[in-house]
Amino acid sequence: MNKTNTVLTIAVQKSGRLQNGSTKLLEEAGFSLANGSSRALKSRATNFPLELLYLRDDDIPSCVAEGVADAGIVGENAVAESEQSVDIVDRLGFARCRLAVAVPRDSRFETVEDLQGKSIATSYPVILRRFLKSRGVEAAIRTISGSAEITPSIGVSDAVCDLVSTGSTLMVNGLREIETVMTSEAVMIGGPSPNPQKKALLDRVQFRMRSVLGARDYKYILLNCPNGQIARITEILPGIKSPTVMPLATEGWSSVHTVVREDEFWEIIDALKENGAEGVLVLPIQKLVF
Ligand code: PRT
Ligand code: ZN
């Protein structure tokens, strides 16, 4: 399979909000990651030619662009802020958040245009500058490495531009969101032109990761219904392929099995019940290979 000694290097966050999701995804994709010292800067998978580099998230895009790592898992916001030439090769669906402009709750500011001539504190000056330009707003950008939310209350800025997930940090700091600058989630990035051996390894890693990600969106569903309702139930079910129908021990009844997207399931459950479905069972799927 991997006859050369080529090893694929993926940079992941050493500690922080991306670390858990990155490790979980790689482990669910079947890579056994050695549990070394928490101070280790790299580790080798024991069952695949894969090495992980543990870095600060901000360093991951440049590390991939410069070829120190072949790929990386990082927030889309960090990729945009870095302006490095890397490709987003997969969207990973965790660490979802948005970069938003927020203002003091009682202020008169309603849109970013109201911040003309004002000051905005942020850790994302590159993205914010581009956003302000696109809206024709000239405002002073105060670059700060963290805790931007505190700056309006201590008189350092009129507004902030920071990451938001639940919104509770903004609320605690008396701030109100007025604009979404970008939405973000964890992404897999790749650098320019990997050699063919590395490309082949990266393809295998991506294939496995996509199988895990695909499975997260789908559920395996089983239900019982009278035989006379099978045709109607099958019409309602938006399965990947035609459902499996098996007779039950009870005369005149069948069990119907299929795979549906979780969001679709909630849309069809009422119609299933109205059409005679009983004992509906919904199970998680570990891997889904299309
Ligand atoms: O040490 P290192 O540099 O590696 O980590 P870091 O401290 O720079 O980043 P970290 O671990 O905090 O975040 C890593 C990535 O997680 C970010 O770049 C985003 O892509 C993603 N992410 C998702 C978030 C959040 N959600 C988030 N809520 N990053 C930060 N926050 C912070 C935000 O800055 C604010 O202070 O959480 C607070 C807001 O949260 P809510 O829930 O109160 O709205
Ligand atoms: Zn960081």
XYZ file of C-alpha atoms and ligand atoms in Angstrom:
335
model
C 0.000 0.000 0.000
C 2.527 2.652 1.179
C 5.683 1.059 -0.207
C 7.785 4.195 0.204
C 8.593 5.613 3.611
C 6.414 8.627 2.956
C 4.659 9.984 6.043
C 1.815 12.495 5.875
C 2.076 15.344 8.377
C -1.075 17.045 9.663
C -0.896 20.103 11.919
C -3.543 20.286 14.647
C -4.107 22.676 17.546
C -2.072 21.721 20.612
C -4.703 22.821 23.102
C -7.861 24.883 22.836
C -11.280 24.729 21.257
C -10.199 22.803 18.142
C -8.110 20.182 19.879
C -10.861 17.839 21.062
C -12.815 17.869 17.780
C -9.671 17.305 15.702
C -8.459 14.345 17.767
C -11.932 12.796 17.937
C -12.371 13.019 14.162
C -8.982 11.431 13.469
C -9.603 8.658 16.006
C -13.082 7.918 14.610
C -11.467 7.744 11.175
C -9.413 4.835 12.533
C -6.045 6.453 13.226
C -4.538 5.263 16.494
C -2.885 8.274 18.021
C -0.223 7.620 20.636
C -1.123 9.286 23.924
C 2.284 10.827 24.519
C 3.220 13.533 26.956
C 0.951 16.567 26.846
C 4.104 18.591 26.161
C 4.955 16.585 23.001
C 5.089 18.652 19.832
C 4.472 15.731 17.504
C 3.252 12.149 17.535
C 3.008 9.246 15.058
C -0.108 7.196 14.406
C 0.655 3.570 15.208
C -1.384 2.105 12.331
C -0.938 4.559 9.427
C 1.935 6.659 8.004
C 0.600 9.774 9.671
C 2.351 12.250 11.926
C 0.598 14.987 13.885
C 2.237 18.310 14.656
C 0.770 20.136 17.669
C 0.809 23.895 17.158
C -0.978 27.115 18.119
C -3.898 27.525 15.745
C -2.543 30.815 14.364
C 0.624 29.046 13.152
C -1.185 26.260 11.273
C -1.966 28.073 7.974
C 1.632 29.301 7.448
C 3.013 25.919 8.437
C 0.881 24.262 5.740
C 1.590 26.984 3.141
C 5.330 26.548 3.694
C 5.150 22.753 3.477
C 6.239 22.096 7.083
C 2.948 20.185 7.367
C 1.089 18.644 4.422
C -2.335 19.488 5.814
C -3.863 21.124 8.861
C -7.062 21.334 10.875
C -7.902 24.904 11.835
C -10.740 27.439 12.058
C -11.766 29.087 8.809
C -11.356 32.455 10.566
C -7.655 31.752 11.205
C -7.195 30.783 7.534
C -8.805 34.028 6.350
C -6.851 36.151 8.814
C -3.519 34.564 7.860
C -3.838 35.370 4.130
C -1.688 32.299 3.416
C -2.084 30.455 0.158
C -3.708 27.233 1.332
C -6.754 25.368 0.022
C -9.740 24.422 2.132
C -10.106 20.753 1.192
C -12.914 19.775 3.603
C -15.322 21.456 5.976
C -15.380 19.542 9.249
C -18.573 20.724 10.935
C -17.243 21.447 14.445
C -16.043 24.618 16.277
C -18.774 26.556 14.500
C -18.840 30.252 15.318
C -19.155 33.653 13.672
C -16.987 36.723 13.616
C -19.310 39.569 14.529
C -19.261 43.293 15.177
C -20.806 44.167 18.536
C -21.506 47.483 20.237
C -22.482 48.587 23.766
C -26.076 47.518 24.396
C -27.369 51.045 24.973
C -25.487 52.720 22.137
C -27.191 54.201 19.068
C -25.152 52.044 16.618
C -27.341 49.752 14.484
C -25.170 48.919 11.445
C -21.453 49.023 10.700
C -22.009 52.254 8.733
C -22.845 53.912 12.072
C -19.244 53.203 13.134
C -17.801 55.646 10.580
C -14.909 57.478 12.290
C -15.211 55.309 15.416
C -12.799 52.658 16.799
C -13.205 48.873 16.782
C -11.085 46.452 18.840
C -10.338 43.045 17.336
C -7.898 40.142 17.057
C -8.874 39.902 13.370
C -7.565 43.139 11.785
C -7.116 41.652 8.289
C -10.674 40.336 8.013
C -12.144 43.428 9.665
C -10.221 45.808 7.367
C -11.562 43.958 4.307
C -15.109 44.024 5.704
C -15.021 47.749 6.497
C -13.660 48.472 3.023
C -16.460 46.445 1.399
C -18.976 48.612 3.291
C -17.145 51.900 2.670
C -16.580 52.514 6.382
C -13.453 54.183 7.735
C -12.907 53.267 11.363
C -9.801 52.916 13.526
C -8.910 49.256 14.053
C -7.381 48.559 17.470
C -5.602 45.212 17.255
C -5.712 43.311 20.519
C -4.597 39.720 21.117
C -7.571 38.675 23.279
C -10.479 39.809 25.471
C -11.651 42.392 22.927
C -15.091 42.298 24.594
C -13.880 44.265 27.594
C -12.541 47.248 25.589
C -15.728 49.349 25.118
C -16.490 49.344 28.848
C -12.982 50.637 29.702
C -13.107 53.313 27.027
C -10.530 51.756 24.697
C -12.895 51.299 21.735
C -16.428 52.096 20.571
C -17.114 48.573 19.300
C -15.568 45.107 18.996
C -15.213 42.507 16.277
C -14.828 39.084 17.868
C -15.810 35.443 17.598
C -19.218 34.519 18.986
C -20.732 31.094 19.515
C -23.456 31.190 22.180
C -23.389 34.987 22.557
C -23.088 34.797 26.352
C -19.669 36.535 26.480
C -21.137 39.509 24.610
C -24.127 39.572 26.939
C -22.004 39.442 30.104
C -19.966 42.368 28.775
C -23.053 44.473 27.976
C -22.611 44.182 24.206
C -25.104 43.727 21.357
C -24.289 42.071 18.023
C -25.007 44.214 14.950
C -23.240 42.549 11.993
C -21.896 39.101 11.044
C -18.548 39.533 9.297
C -18.022 35.833 8.535
C -19.173 32.427 9.705
C -16.570 29.829 10.531
C -16.097 26.153 11.300
C -13.092 23.857 11.543
C -11.678 23.060 8.115
C -9.009 20.782 6.698
C -6.471 22.768 4.698
C -3.878 21.548 2.213
C -0.807 23.250 0.819
C 0.262 23.769 -2.759
C 1.048 20.708 -4.951
C 1.885 17.792 -2.648
C 4.045 15.055 -4.234
C 2.118 12.038 -5.605
C 2.882 9.805 -2.597
C 1.699 12.458 -0.135
C -1.323 13.177 -2.312
C -2.254 9.474 -2.247
C -1.982 9.400 1.559
C -3.978 12.614 1.917
C -6.703 11.165 -0.326
C -6.940 8.118 1.957
C -7.119 10.285 5.085
C -9.802 12.495 3.501
C -11.815 9.485 2.351
C -11.898 8.125 5.905
C -12.696 11.495 7.453
C -15.553 12.056 5.005
C -16.999 8.646 5.945
C -17.078 9.743 9.583
C -18.468 13.217 8.792
C -21.121 11.773 6.481
C -22.233 9.359 9.177
C -22.664 12.215 11.683
C -25.389 13.746 9.511
C -27.311 10.507 9.001
C -29.319 8.150 11.174
C -30.336 4.537 10.686
C -34.092 4.270 11.083
C -36.212 1.173 11.723
C -39.990 1.116 11.994
C -42.867 -1.331 11.880
C -45.982 -0.892 9.766
C -48.933 -2.888 8.386
C -48.086 -4.404 4.968
C -50.818 -2.300 3.353
C -48.893 0.883 4.340
C -45.438 -0.134 3.014
C -45.834 1.665 -0.311
C -46.936 4.922 1.362
C -44.213 4.761 4.067
C -41.554 4.068 1.419
C -42.682 7.160 -0.479
C -42.286 9.332 2.625
C -38.820 8.008 3.508
C -36.090 9.993 1.725
C -33.519 7.169 2.124
C -30.158 6.939 0.384
C -31.492 3.992 -1.620
C -34.610 1.904 -1.559
C -35.414 0.788 2.024
C -35.074 -2.806 3.225
C -38.459 -4.403 4.030
C -38.584 -7.540 6.180
C -41.621 -9.496 7.407
C -42.340 -9.462 11.151
C -43.371 -12.583 13.065
C -46.816 -10.952 13.432
C -48.851 -11.784 10.301
C -49.529 -8.776 8.034
C -46.753 -6.547 9.478
C -43.287 -5.606 8.216
C -40.197 -3.869 9.463
C -38.796 -1.101 7.248
C -35.100 -0.065 7.535
C -33.359 2.858 5.877
C -30.849 5.672 6.327
C -32.058 9.299 6.494
C -30.496 12.676 7.177
C -31.175 13.687 10.760
C -32.725 17.036 9.753
C -35.032 15.250 7.301
C -36.084 12.781 9.983
C -37.761 15.519 12.063
C -39.618 16.708 8.973
C -41.103 13.288 8.173
C -41.758 11.770 11.583
C -45.343 13.092 11.816
C -46.179 11.836 8.318
C -44.736 8.407 9.182
C -46.897 8.124 12.311
C -50.013 9.325 10.480
C -49.427 6.580 7.919
C -49.254 3.733 10.401
C -45.582 3.613 11.434
C -45.045 2.205 14.930
C -42.036 1.479 17.130
C -39.822 3.939 15.264
C -36.185 3.396 16.273
C -33.434 5.847 15.312
C -29.807 4.730 15.648
C -26.483 6.520 15.148
C -24.248 5.410 12.279
C -20.507 5.031 12.823
C -19.262 5.274 9.229
C -21.056 5.910 5.957
C -19.222 5.070 2.745
C -20.903 6.416 -0.375
O -3.579 28.821 21.935
P -4.111 28.968 20.548
O -3.606 30.198 19.839
O -3.923 27.705 19.749
O -5.701 29.101 20.705
P -6.637 30.395 20.719
O -6.810 30.815 22.141
O -6.196 31.409 19.713
O -7.977 29.821 20.125
P -9.188 29.026 20.802
O -8.743 27.670 21.228
O -9.907 29.873 21.785
O -10.131 28.916 19.507
C -9.715 28.189 18.395
C -10.768 28.309 17.308
O -12.031 27.814 17.785
C -11.102 29.700 16.829
O -10.141 30.228 15.932
C -12.458 29.486 16.162
O -12.275 28.975 14.866
C -13.081 28.385 17.035
N -14.124 28.888 17.968
C -15.416 28.424 18.001
C -14.017 29.844 18.896
C -15.265 29.971 19.525
N -16.107 29.060 18.950
C -15.437 30.930 20.592
N -16.551 31.028 21.132
N -12.961 30.599 19.310
C -13.124 31.493 20.318
N -14.307 31.674 20.966
C -14.299 32.691 22.077
C -14.508 34.115 21.584
O -13.280 34.698 21.215
C -15.133 34.784 22.800
O -14.148 35.197 23.723
O -15.332 32.423 23.000
C -15.926 33.655 23.420
C -17.350 33.745 22.905
O -18.057 32.576 23.169
P -19.633 32.640 23.489
O -20.072 31.216 23.521
O -19.764 33.300 24.821
O -20.294 33.420 22.395
Zn -4.683 31.378 18.494
